[in-house]
Amino acid sequence: MKKISLFTFSSIVSIATLLLYNIPFFTYVARNTNESLGGQLFLLASLVVVMLALNFMMTYLTVFLLRMVGRVLLALLSVINATAVYFVFTYSVMIDATTIENVFNTRYSEASAFFSWSLWLFILLAGVLPALFCLLQPVVIGRAKKMAAYCGTSLAIVLVIALLNISQTLWISQHDTELGGLLQPWSYLANTYRVLSSQHDEQAEEIKLPDATIADNEKAVVVLVIGESARKANFQLYGYERPTNPLLTKQEGLKVYQATSCATYTTAGTKAILEPKNSDDLYEVLPNYAYRTGVDVSWRTSNWGEPPIHIGEYLTNEEVGANFPDQDPSFDGILFAGLRERILSSPKNKVLIILHTSTSHGPKYADKYPKEFEVFKPVAENVEEGEKNIGKLVNAYDNTIIYTDFLLDGLINTLRTMTDWNSAMIFISDHGESLGENKMFMHGLPMRLAPKVQYEIPFLVWTSPNFREYKPTATSADAAAGELPAVLEQHYIFHSVLNLLSIHSPAYNEAYDIFMAPESGRNATPK
């Protein structure tokens, strides 16, 4: 077999990867872009060039640096690529993190049901034959100068094409899950890393906080509601002109704080709500700490992205829904079902319930609430439709706030009936949301670039009468001793909840507590 240069070898592998394994990717782009024909062709051509350049560069580097080991890796990827694209074609799946988790958790007896002659034939033609080429084709490696020149040129091409398509950033971000799930081999490589990283985090040893004690036996319950993508700007309670909080505006004793999030995406925002201080380290988070201290803790979620939770009761919306078959588990109302009974049946005097909702998460805001809460009409079915009519998009988003208003009002009314308990409701969002301002949508921009609507968040607190005394809020940017600053951050949650549950701990910081320390424990409570 005649030798070929590494340049030629890498070019052949790159072209074959595009043609054999990425037709579903380009089909999805062609069907879902809202560009004109000219714009669509330019986008497709740009993606072709970028894919060819990246695959060429990675193939060249792999073989140049790893030699035969690199070629074995390329052969293995060919077989996996063929298997992945077969399942994409046959079962219309996307190779996302959920798919990878299912692969890891599937027994042989279950997986064997997918085996067929058509699968083996496809793997042979589209996987094994390219793999044999990678293994057996003689290649002239060449010198490092050529490697640097070819890879540098490839990278430059990618950067230029990316700059020419900067206007497509929003479209790509809206479809990133689908695009990432169809792009081979990057789909399973990236998502395998995500799954393994997540499993590692779940098993990671948290930095334990100092041991704490519960100071009294009074019955107290805190319900912390973590909102999703709820921005302050669209809450009537913060001056929004629309009546998005018709019920909460009438709630006696409801406190409304100005607040900002520590990030513009769920994982970091949720972590900040639950941790004692801003840190890249994994400290023991609020539910785990309270549970270890002796509090009855329950976590209910329709969302994802929280830090590792190690408590006795962790329930998804589907699991809660199994106990309430008359309620629709696809809406966040299911998380609030049966809370009164759950609290009253607790064997302990201190109860913490955390509800991690998803009510205002895009891109399909209109799917996040029951139709009876569709007060503002007409609505956009998704962000892509909303790009063409911002008013419809805002209508759908505002309806999610009306639904949130209903849920929180009902929760407060439920807590009011529990006269034998001191009770508190706290609502805070993980981050805000863009709704077309400056042609930006959804969230996730770096904090230094993010508009304020992506980090200005609602922070609402209600407590039963005579439970705790609130600290005064500063009227200027500078807070005096004993006053809260004009704008709070998410870490106030951790320390305020410790106070409400009478947890005495060296981790407690009175400066980050919205309540006055109880007189009985003021001197004993570490700061």
Short mmCIF file of C-alpha atoms in Angstrom, two decimals:
data_model
loop_
_atom_site.label_atom_id
_atom_site.label_comp_id
_atom_site.label_asym_id
_atom_site.label_seq_id
_atom_site.Cartn_x
_atom_site.Cartn_y
_atom_site.Cartn_z
CA MET A 1 0.00 0.00 0.00
CA LYS A 2 1.46 3.35 -1.07
CA LYS A 3 2.40 5.80 1.66
CA ILE A 4 0.57 9.11 1.89
CA SER A 5 1.41 12.27 3.78
CA LEU A 6 -0.15 13.01 7.15
CA PHE A 7 -1.79 16.04 5.49
CA THR A 8 -3.55 13.78 2.98
CA PHE A 9 -4.42 11.22 5.64
CA SER A 10 -5.93 13.89 7.91
CA SER A 11 -7.87 15.40 5.00
CA ILE A 12 -9.39 12.03 4.08
CA VAL A 13 -10.38 11.30 7.69
CA SER A 14 -11.89 14.78 8.08
CA ILE A 15 -13.96 14.53 4.90
CA ALA A 16 -15.09 11.00 5.76
CA THR A 17 -16.13 12.09 9.26
CA LEU A 18 -18.27 14.86 7.79
CA LEU A 19 -19.92 12.72 5.08
CA LEU A 20 -20.37 9.46 7.00
CA TYR A 21 -21.39 10.68 10.45
CA ASN A 22 -22.75 14.22 10.30
CA ILE A 23 -25.57 14.25 7.76
CA PRO A 24 -28.15 14.38 10.63
CA PHE A 25 -26.36 17.46 11.99
CA PHE A 26 -26.60 19.37 8.72
CA THR A 27 -30.15 18.18 8.12
CA TYR A 28 -31.16 19.63 11.48
CA VAL A 29 -29.47 22.96 10.69
CA ALA A 30 -31.19 23.19 7.29
CA ARG A 31 -34.62 22.44 8.76
CA ASN A 32 -34.43 24.70 11.78
CA THR A 33 -32.63 27.86 10.73
CA ASN A 34 -34.92 30.83 10.08
CA GLU A 35 -32.47 32.46 7.68
CA SER A 36 -33.25 33.31 4.05
CA LEU A 37 -31.99 30.87 1.44
CA GLY A 38 -28.79 32.85 1.00
CA GLY A 39 -28.22 33.07 4.76
CA GLN A 40 -29.00 29.39 5.16
CA LEU A 41 -26.49 28.38 2.49
CA PHE A 42 -23.84 30.63 4.05
CA LEU A 43 -24.43 29.13 7.50
CA LEU A 44 -24.25 25.58 6.15
CA ALA A 45 -21.10 26.32 4.17
CA SER A 46 -19.53 27.93 7.21
CA LEU A 47 -20.30 24.90 9.38
CA VAL A 48 -18.85 22.59 6.74
CA VAL A 49 -15.60 24.55 6.64
CA VAL A 50 -15.38 24.73 10.44
CA MET A 51 -16.03 21.01 10.82
CA LEU A 52 -13.47 20.09 8.17
CA ALA A 53 -10.86 22.36 9.72
CA LEU A 54 -11.41 21.14 13.29
CA ASN A 55 -11.48 17.47 12.36
CA PHE A 56 -8.38 17.91 10.22
CA MET A 57 -6.51 19.64 13.04
CA MET A 58 -7.49 17.09 15.67
CA THR A 59 -6.62 14.14 13.38
CA TYR A 60 -3.26 15.64 12.47
CA LEU A 61 -2.38 16.37 16.08
CA THR A 62 -3.52 12.96 17.32
CA VAL A 63 -1.44 11.01 14.82
CA PHE A 64 1.57 13.34 14.98
CA LEU A 65 1.77 13.27 18.77
CA LEU A 66 0.61 9.71 19.52
CA ARG A 67 1.62 7.87 16.34
CA MET A 68 0.16 4.34 16.37
CA VAL A 69 -1.76 4.95 19.59
CA GLY A 70 -3.41 7.91 17.91
CA ARG A 71 -4.39 5.80 14.93
CA VAL A 72 -5.92 3.19 17.23
CA LEU A 73 -7.95 5.95 18.86
CA LEU A 74 -9.15 7.17 15.45
CA ALA A 75 -10.15 3.62 14.51
CA LEU A 76 -12.09 3.25 17.74
CA LEU A 77 -13.84 6.59 17.15
CA SER A 78 -14.85 5.44 13.65
CA VAL A 79 -16.67 2.42 15.06
CA ILE A 80 -18.33 4.48 17.81
CA ASN A 81 -19.28 7.18 15.28
CA ALA A 82 -20.98 4.60 13.10
CA THR A 83 -22.87 3.14 16.06
CA ALA A 84 -23.97 6.58 17.23
CA VAL A 85 -25.19 7.77 13.84
CA TYR A 86 -27.06 4.48 13.31
CA PHE A 87 -29.08 5.12 16.45
CA VAL A 88 -29.61 8.73 15.42
CA PHE A 89 -30.96 7.63 12.03
CA THR A 90 -32.95 4.64 13.29
CA TYR A 91 -34.38 5.87 16.59
CA SER A 92 -34.20 9.67 16.14
CA VAL A 93 -32.18 9.99 19.34
CA MET A 94 -29.69 12.70 20.21
CA ILE A 95 -26.45 11.74 21.89
CA ASP A 96 -26.85 14.01 24.91
CA ALA A 97 -25.91 13.50 28.56
CA THR A 98 -29.13 11.58 29.26
CA THR A 99 -28.38 9.16 26.42
CA ILE A 100 -24.86 8.58 27.72
CA GLU A 101 -26.18 7.98 31.23
CA ASN A 102 -28.61 5.43 29.80
CA VAL A 103 -25.75 3.70 27.99
CA PHE A 104 -23.76 3.46 31.22
CA ASN A 105 -26.77 2.16 33.14
CA THR A 106 -28.07 -0.32 30.56
CA ARG A 107 -27.58 -4.02 31.21
CA TYR A 108 -26.45 -6.36 28.43
CA SER A 109 -29.85 -8.06 28.42
CA GLU A 110 -31.47 -4.71 27.62
CA ALA A 111 -28.84 -3.51 25.15
CA SER A 112 -28.95 -6.78 23.19
CA ALA A 113 -32.50 -5.96 22.14
CA PHE A 114 -31.05 -3.30 19.85
CA PHE A 115 -28.68 -5.70 18.09
CA SER A 116 -29.68 -6.46 14.51
CA TRP A 117 -28.14 -7.41 11.20
CA SER A 118 -28.74 -3.91 9.90
CA LEU A 119 -26.80 -2.49 12.86
CA TRP A 120 -23.86 -4.84 12.30
CA LEU A 121 -23.86 -4.15 8.56
CA PHE A 122 -23.89 -0.40 9.11
CA ILE A 123 -21.07 -0.63 11.65
CA LEU A 124 -19.07 -2.78 9.23
CA LEU A 125 -19.43 -0.40 6.28
CA ALA A 126 -19.38 2.96 8.08
CA GLY A 127 -17.22 2.02 11.06
CA VAL A 128 -14.95 -0.97 10.57
CA LEU A 129 -13.81 -0.15 7.02
CA PRO A 130 -12.81 3.44 7.94
CA ALA A 131 -11.17 2.01 11.07
CA LEU A 132 -9.06 -0.35 8.94
CA PHE A 133 -7.99 2.62 6.83
CA CYS A 134 -6.88 4.46 9.98
CA LEU A 135 -4.92 1.45 11.18
CA LEU A 136 -3.38 0.09 7.99
CA GLN A 137 -2.76 3.01 5.68
CA PRO A 138 0.98 3.85 5.70
CA VAL A 139 1.56 7.48 6.59
CA VAL A 140 4.55 9.80 6.36
CA ILE A 141 4.41 11.78 9.58
CA GLY A 142 6.48 14.79 8.51
CA ARG A 143 8.13 17.47 10.58
CA ALA A 144 6.93 19.63 13.45
CA LYS A 145 7.11 22.79 11.29
CA LYS A 146 4.47 21.41 8.96
CA MET A 147 2.33 20.34 11.90
CA ALA A 148 2.45 23.85 13.36
CA ALA A 149 1.69 25.47 10.00
CA TYR A 150 -1.24 23.20 9.13
CA CYS A 151 -2.82 23.29 12.59
CA GLY A 152 -2.28 27.03 12.93
CA THR A 153 -3.94 27.63 9.57
CA SER A 154 -6.87 25.39 10.55
CA LEU A 155 -7.36 27.30 13.78
CA ALA A 156 -7.19 30.63 11.97
CA ILE A 157 -9.84 29.48 9.50
CA VAL A 158 -12.13 28.46 12.36
CA LEU A 159 -11.71 31.84 14.07
CA VAL A 160 -12.39 33.79 10.86
CA ILE A 161 -15.52 31.76 10.08
CA ALA A 162 -16.72 32.20 13.67
CA LEU A 163 -16.34 35.98 13.42
CA LEU A 164 -18.20 36.05 10.10
CA ASN A 165 -21.08 34.19 11.75
CA ILE A 166 -21.20 36.15 15.01
CA SER A 167 -24.85 37.00 14.30
CA GLN A 168 -25.69 33.29 14.59
CA THR A 169 -24.59 33.10 18.22
CA LEU A 170 -28.17 33.36 19.52
CA TRP A 171 -29.49 30.70 17.14
CA ILE A 172 -26.67 28.32 18.06
CA SER A 173 -27.20 28.92 21.80
CA GLN A 174 -30.93 28.22 21.41
CA HIS A 175 -30.22 24.92 19.65
CA ASP A 176 -27.01 23.97 21.41
CA THR A 177 -28.45 20.79 22.95
CA GLU A 178 -29.71 19.49 19.61
CA LEU A 179 -26.62 20.52 17.67
CA GLY A 180 -24.30 19.09 20.29
CA GLY A 181 -26.28 15.84 20.34
CA LEU A 182 -25.91 15.35 16.57
CA LEU A 183 -22.30 16.40 16.03
CA GLN A 184 -19.98 13.38 15.82
CA PRO A 185 -17.66 12.52 17.48
CA TRP A 186 -18.00 15.55 19.75
CA SER A 187 -21.49 14.62 20.98
CA TYR A 188 -20.53 11.48 22.87
CA LEU A 189 -17.04 12.69 23.77
CA ALA A 190 -18.28 15.90 25.42
CA ASN A 191 -21.32 14.29 27.04
CA THR A 192 -19.33 11.32 28.33
CA TYR A 193 -17.01 13.81 30.01
CA ARG A 194 -20.05 15.65 31.44
CA VAL A 195 -21.54 12.46 32.85
CA LEU A 196 -18.27 11.25 34.34
CA SER A 197 -17.59 14.69 35.78
CA SER A 198 -21.08 14.79 37.29
CA GLN A 199 -20.63 11.34 38.81
CA HIS A 200 -17.28 12.43 40.22
CA ASP A 201 -18.89 15.54 41.73
CA GLU A 202 -21.62 13.43 43.31
CA GLN A 203 -18.97 11.29 44.96
CA ALA A 204 -16.70 14.22 45.78
CA GLU A 205 -15.89 14.84 49.39
CA GLU A 206 -17.41 18.12 50.45
CA ILE A 207 -15.48 20.47 52.66
CA LYS A 208 -17.34 19.84 55.89
CA LEU A 209 -18.51 22.83 57.88
CA PRO A 210 -17.96 22.89 61.66
CA ASP A 211 -20.41 20.83 63.69
CA ALA A 212 -23.52 22.75 64.69
CA THR A 213 -26.27 22.40 67.26
CA ILE A 214 -29.97 23.21 67.38
CA ALA A 215 -30.57 25.70 70.18
CA ASP A 216 -34.23 25.10 71.02
CA ASN A 217 -37.18 22.75 70.59
CA GLU A 218 -39.64 25.23 69.12
CA LYS A 219 -41.40 24.00 66.03
CA ALA A 220 -40.08 25.86 62.99
CA VAL A 221 -40.35 25.22 59.26
CA VAL A 222 -38.63 27.04 56.40
CA VAL A 223 -39.73 26.52 52.82
CA LEU A 224 -37.06 27.80 50.42
CA VAL A 225 -38.27 28.14 46.84
CA ILE A 226 -35.46 28.45 44.29
CA GLY A 227 -36.86 30.12 41.21
CA GLU A 228 -35.55 29.52 37.71
CA SER A 229 -34.80 32.42 35.34
CA ALA A 230 -37.14 34.75 37.25
CA ARG A 231 -36.04 38.31 36.66
CA LYS A 232 -36.89 41.18 38.96
CA ALA A 233 -37.86 43.49 36.10
CA ASN A 234 -41.09 41.57 35.39
CA PHE A 235 -42.38 41.37 38.96
CA GLN A 236 -45.17 43.79 39.82
CA LEU A 237 -43.73 43.83 43.34
CA TYR A 238 -40.68 45.61 41.93
CA GLY A 239 -42.63 48.22 40.00
CA TYR A 240 -43.42 46.38 36.76
CA GLU A 241 -46.43 48.03 35.14
CA ARG A 242 -48.23 44.78 34.43
CA PRO A 243 -50.19 42.96 37.19
CA THR A 244 -47.94 39.91 37.34
CA ASN A 245 -48.27 39.62 41.14
CA PRO A 246 -52.00 40.12 41.74
CA LEU A 247 -51.96 37.85 44.81
CA LEU A 248 -48.61 38.54 46.43
CA THR A 249 -49.19 42.29 46.34
CA LYS A 250 -52.04 41.64 48.80
CA GLN A 251 -50.06 39.36 51.11
CA GLU A 252 -49.61 40.97 54.50
CA GLY A 253 -46.10 40.76 55.89
CA LEU A 254 -44.33 39.98 52.62
CA LYS A 255 -40.83 41.52 52.47
CA VAL A 256 -39.34 42.48 49.10
CA TYR A 257 -35.56 42.84 48.82
CA GLN A 258 -33.36 44.14 46.05
CA ALA A 259 -30.92 41.40 45.11
CA THR A 260 -28.45 40.20 42.51
CA SER A 261 -27.32 36.73 41.56
CA CYS A 262 -23.70 35.57 41.65
CA ALA A 263 -23.92 34.13 38.14
CA THR A 264 -26.21 33.97 35.12
CA TYR A 265 -26.62 30.20 34.86
CA THR A 266 -28.31 27.58 37.00
CA THR A 267 -25.46 25.52 38.43
CA ALA A 268 -23.51 28.49 39.78
CA GLY A 269 -26.59 30.43 40.86
CA THR A 270 -28.08 27.50 42.77
CA LYS A 271 -24.75 26.73 44.41
CA ALA A 272 -24.45 30.36 45.56
CA ILE A 273 -27.91 30.20 47.17
CA LEU A 274 -26.96 27.13 49.17
CA GLU A 275 -23.37 27.82 50.19
CA PRO A 276 -22.10 29.97 53.09
CA LYS A 277 -19.77 32.09 50.95
CA ASN A 278 -18.73 32.63 47.37
CA SER A 279 -16.15 29.97 46.53
CA ASP A 280 -15.01 27.72 43.72
CA ASP A 281 -14.59 24.98 46.33
CA LEU A 282 -17.34 22.50 47.19
CA TYR A 283 -18.39 23.39 50.70
CA GLU A 284 -21.13 21.52 52.52
CA VAL A 285 -24.31 23.14 51.23
CA LEU A 286 -27.32 24.20 53.27
CA PRO A 287 -29.57 21.10 52.92
CA ASN A 288 -26.68 18.71 53.65
CA TYR A 289 -25.51 20.77 56.62
CA ALA A 290 -28.97 21.13 58.12
CA TYR A 291 -29.65 17.42 57.62
CA ARG A 292 -26.39 16.45 59.34
CA THR A 293 -27.25 18.78 62.21
CA GLY A 294 -30.57 17.05 62.81
CA VAL A 295 -33.10 19.00 60.74
CA ASP A 296 -35.76 17.15 58.74
CA VAL A 297 -34.86 18.13 55.16
CA SER A 298 -36.78 17.46 51.95
CA TRP A 299 -35.71 18.47 48.43
CA ARG A 300 -38.28 18.53 45.63
CA THR A 301 -37.21 19.41 42.11
CA SER A 302 -38.35 19.79 38.54
CA ASN A 303 -34.95 21.19 37.63
CA TRP A 304 -31.30 20.16 37.63
CA GLY A 305 -27.86 21.62 38.24
CA GLU A 306 -27.81 21.74 42.03
CA PRO A 307 -24.66 20.75 43.96
CA PRO A 308 -24.54 17.15 45.27
CA ILE A 309 -27.44 16.74 47.72
CA HIS A 310 -26.96 14.20 50.52
CA ILE A 311 -30.20 14.02 52.50
CA GLY A 312 -32.84 11.45 53.32
CA GLU A 313 -35.57 12.69 50.99
CA TYR A 314 -34.78 13.85 47.44
CA LEU A 315 -37.80 13.76 45.11
CA THR A 316 -38.21 14.67 41.44
CA ASN A 317 -41.48 16.10 40.16
CA GLU A 318 -42.34 12.69 38.70
CA GLU A 319 -41.77 11.01 42.06
CA VAL A 320 -43.94 13.56 43.85
CA GLY A 321 -46.54 13.19 41.11
CA ALA A 322 -46.77 9.46 41.71
CA ASN A 323 -48.34 10.28 45.10
CA PHE A 324 -50.75 12.82 43.59
CA PRO A 325 -52.10 11.23 40.39
CA ASP A 326 -54.80 13.90 40.06
CA GLN A 327 -52.17 16.61 39.47
CA ASP A 328 -50.07 17.22 36.37
CA PRO A 329 -46.39 16.57 37.20
CA SER A 330 -45.22 18.60 34.21
CA PHE A 331 -45.98 21.87 36.03
CA ASP A 332 -44.25 23.14 39.16
CA GLY A 333 -47.46 23.06 41.15
CA ILE A 334 -46.74 19.40 41.80
CA LEU A 335 -43.78 20.36 44.01
CA PHE A 336 -46.16 22.18 46.37
CA ALA A 337 -48.59 19.27 46.65
CA GLY A 338 -49.19 17.91 50.13
CA LEU A 339 -46.66 20.19 51.85
CA ARG A 340 -48.90 20.86 54.86
CA GLU A 341 -49.30 17.16 55.53
CA ARG A 342 -45.60 16.57 54.95
CA ILE A 343 -44.64 19.20 57.53
CA LEU A 344 -47.20 18.16 60.13
CA SER A 345 -46.12 14.51 59.87
CA SER A 346 -42.48 15.32 60.51
CA PRO A 347 -40.98 13.55 63.54
CA LYS A 348 -38.76 16.56 64.18
CA ASN A 349 -39.34 20.12 65.35
CA LYS A 350 -37.12 21.71 62.71
CA VAL A 351 -38.07 21.24 59.05
CA LEU A 352 -36.43 22.60 55.91
CA ILE A 353 -38.12 22.07 52.56
CA ILE A 354 -36.43 23.22 49.36
CA LEU A 355 -38.41 23.44 46.13
CA HIS A 356 -36.21 23.77 43.04
CA THR A 357 -38.58 24.97 40.33
CA SER A 358 -38.24 25.54 36.57
CA THR A 359 -41.23 27.82 35.98
CA SER A 360 -39.61 30.61 33.95
CA HIS A 361 -37.00 28.64 32.05
CA GLY A 362 -36.90 29.12 28.28
CA PRO A 363 -36.99 28.67 25.45
CA LYS A 364 -40.60 27.43 25.72
CA TYR A 365 -42.08 29.69 28.41
CA ALA A 366 -45.61 28.91 27.24
CA ASP A 367 -45.16 25.26 28.25
CA LYS A 368 -44.31 26.13 31.87
CA TYR A 369 -47.77 26.98 33.19
CA PRO A 370 -51.31 25.58 32.94
CA LYS A 371 -53.41 27.32 30.30
CA GLU A 372 -55.67 28.97 32.88
CA PHE A 373 -52.70 31.19 33.76
CA GLU A 374 -52.34 32.44 30.20
CA VAL A 375 -53.52 35.93 31.08
CA PHE A 376 -51.43 37.81 28.55
CA LYS A 377 -52.08 36.85 24.93
CA PRO A 378 -51.04 36.03 22.26
CA VAL A 379 -47.92 34.15 23.27
CA ALA A 380 -44.83 32.95 21.44
CA GLU A 381 -44.42 29.19 21.62
CA ASN A 382 -40.64 29.53 21.91
CA VAL A 383 -37.82 32.04 21.86
CA GLU A 384 -37.20 31.55 18.14
CA GLU A 385 -40.76 32.65 17.39
CA GLY A 386 -40.37 35.40 19.96
CA GLU A 387 -37.42 36.88 18.07
CA LYS A 388 -39.91 38.00 15.42
CA ASN A 389 -42.44 39.30 17.95
CA ILE A 390 -40.96 40.33 21.28
CA GLY A 391 -44.39 41.21 22.64
CA LYS A 392 -45.57 37.62 22.32
CA LEU A 393 -42.42 36.40 24.03
CA VAL A 394 -42.90 38.79 26.94
CA ASN A 395 -46.53 37.70 27.22
CA ALA A 396 -45.49 34.07 27.63
CA TYR A 397 -42.78 34.97 30.14
CA ASP A 398 -45.10 37.20 32.17
CA ASN A 399 -47.56 34.33 32.40
CA THR A 400 -44.85 32.26 34.10
CA ILE A 401 -44.54 35.02 36.71
CA ILE A 402 -48.31 34.99 37.25
CA TYR A 403 -48.09 31.23 37.84
CA THR A 404 -45.21 31.76 40.26
CA ASP A 405 -47.33 34.36 42.06
CA PHE A 406 -50.13 31.82 42.43
CA LEU A 407 -47.83 29.11 43.78
CA LEU A 408 -46.11 31.35 46.33
CA ASP A 409 -49.39 32.87 47.50
CA GLY A 410 -50.84 29.41 48.04
CA LEU A 411 -47.74 28.36 49.95
CA ILE A 412 -47.95 31.36 52.28
CA ASN A 413 -51.64 30.72 52.89
CA THR A 414 -50.85 27.10 53.73
CA LEU A 415 -48.18 28.13 56.22
CA ARG A 416 -50.60 30.61 57.81
CA THR A 417 -52.88 27.74 58.78
CA MET A 418 -50.13 26.01 60.77
CA THR A 419 -50.52 28.08 63.91
CA ASP A 420 -48.53 25.66 66.06
CA TRP A 421 -45.43 26.26 63.94
CA ASN A 422 -43.16 29.21 63.35
CA SER A 423 -42.94 29.30 59.58
CA ALA A 424 -41.13 31.13 56.81
CA MET A 425 -41.26 31.23 53.03
CA ILE A 426 -38.23 32.46 51.06
CA PHE A 427 -38.24 32.85 47.28
CA ILE A 428 -35.08 33.71 45.36
CA SER A 429 -34.13 33.11 41.75
CA ASP A 430 -30.94 31.47 40.51
CA HIS A 431 -30.48 34.20 37.88
CA GLY A 432 -32.45 36.51 35.59
CA GLU A 433 -33.35 36.42 31.90
CA SER A 434 -33.02 38.44 28.71
CA LEU A 435 -36.18 38.89 26.66
CA GLY A 436 -34.89 40.58 23.53
CA GLU A 437 -33.27 43.67 25.02
CA ASN A 438 -30.35 44.57 22.74
CA LYS A 439 -31.26 41.44 20.75
CA MET A 440 -30.27 39.20 23.66
CA PHE A 441 -32.33 36.25 24.81
CA MET A 442 -32.37 33.84 27.74
CA HIS A 443 -29.26 33.86 29.98
CA GLY A 444 -25.74 32.56 30.51
CA LEU A 445 -23.52 35.47 29.52
CA PRO A 446 -20.40 36.04 31.64
CA MET A 447 -21.16 38.41 34.50
CA ARG A 448 -18.85 41.09 33.12
CA LEU A 449 -20.83 41.13 29.86
CA ALA A 450 -24.32 40.26 31.10
CA PRO A 451 -27.08 42.89 31.06
CA LYS A 452 -28.61 43.60 34.44
CA VAL A 453 -31.82 41.71 33.63
CA GLN A 454 -29.75 38.52 33.72
CA TYR A 455 -28.58 39.07 37.30
CA GLU A 456 -31.15 41.34 39.00
CA ILE A 457 -33.41 38.84 40.74
CA PRO A 458 -36.44 38.73 43.05
CA PHE A 459 -35.85 37.99 46.74
CA LEU A 460 -39.11 37.61 48.69
CA VAL A 461 -39.55 36.65 52.34
CA TRP A 462 -42.60 35.96 54.47
CA THR A 463 -42.59 34.83 58.10
CA SER A 464 -45.37 34.00 60.50
CA PRO A 465 -46.10 36.67 63.14
CA ASN A 466 -43.49 37.10 65.89
CA PHE A 467 -41.15 34.54 64.37
CA ARG A 468 -38.10 36.72 63.75
CA GLU A 469 -37.39 40.44 63.68
CA TYR A 470 -36.02 41.81 60.41
CA LYS A 471 -32.92 43.95 60.28
CA PRO A 472 -33.45 47.46 58.87
CA THR A 473 -32.32 48.02 55.30
CA ALA A 474 -29.89 50.81 54.46
CA THR A 475 -31.39 53.67 52.50
CA SER A 476 -28.10 54.37 50.72
CA ALA A 477 -25.38 52.28 49.16
CA ASP A 478 -23.45 52.23 52.45
CA ALA A 479 -24.98 50.16 55.24
CA ALA A 480 -24.37 51.19 58.82
CA ALA A 481 -23.70 48.68 61.59
CA GLY A 482 -26.71 46.43 62.08
CA GLU A 483 -28.28 47.40 58.74
CA LEU A 484 -28.64 45.38 55.58
CA PRO A 485 -27.09 46.77 52.41
CA ALA A 486 -29.45 48.20 49.81
CA VAL A 487 -28.81 45.24 47.50
CA LEU A 488 -28.42 41.69 48.83
CA GLU A 489 -26.72 38.68 47.32
CA GLN A 490 -27.63 35.02 47.27
CA HIS A 491 -25.41 34.00 50.22
CA TYR A 492 -27.82 35.70 52.62
CA ILE A 493 -30.02 32.63 52.28
CA PHE A 494 -27.63 30.23 54.05
CA HIS A 495 -27.13 32.35 57.17
CA SER A 496 -30.74 33.53 57.40
CA VAL A 497 -32.03 29.96 57.29
CA LEU A 498 -29.60 28.94 60.06
CA ASN A 499 -31.12 31.70 62.18
CA LEU A 500 -34.71 30.66 61.39
CA LEU A 501 -33.98 27.05 62.35
CA SER A 502 -32.07 28.08 65.51
CA ILE A 503 -28.90 26.40 64.27
CA HIS A 504 -25.83 27.62 66.14
CA SER A 505 -22.69 27.19 64.09
CA PRO A 506 -19.21 28.68 63.66
CA ALA A 507 -20.10 28.86 59.95
CA TYR A 508 -22.83 31.41 60.69
CA ASN A 509 -22.08 35.01 59.73
CA GLU A 510 -24.48 37.52 61.28
CA ALA A 511 -23.55 40.13 58.66
CA TYR A 512 -25.20 37.91 56.02
CA ASP A 513 -28.42 37.37 57.98
CA ILE A 514 -31.52 39.38 57.12
CA PHE A 515 -32.92 38.72 60.62
CA MET A 516 -31.88 39.88 64.06
CA ALA A 517 -30.33 37.09 66.09
CA PRO A 518 -32.74 35.73 68.74
CA GLU A 519 -32.16 37.28 72.13
CA SER A 520 -31.84 33.86 73.74
CA GLY A 521 -28.90 32.96 71.58
CA ARG A 522 -27.42 36.24 70.45
CA ASN A 523 -24.20 35.92 72.43
CA ALA A 524 -23.87 32.20 71.82
CA THR A 525 -24.24 32.42 68.07
CA PRO A 526 -20.82 32.57 66.40
CA LYS A 527 -20.26 35.25 63.79
#
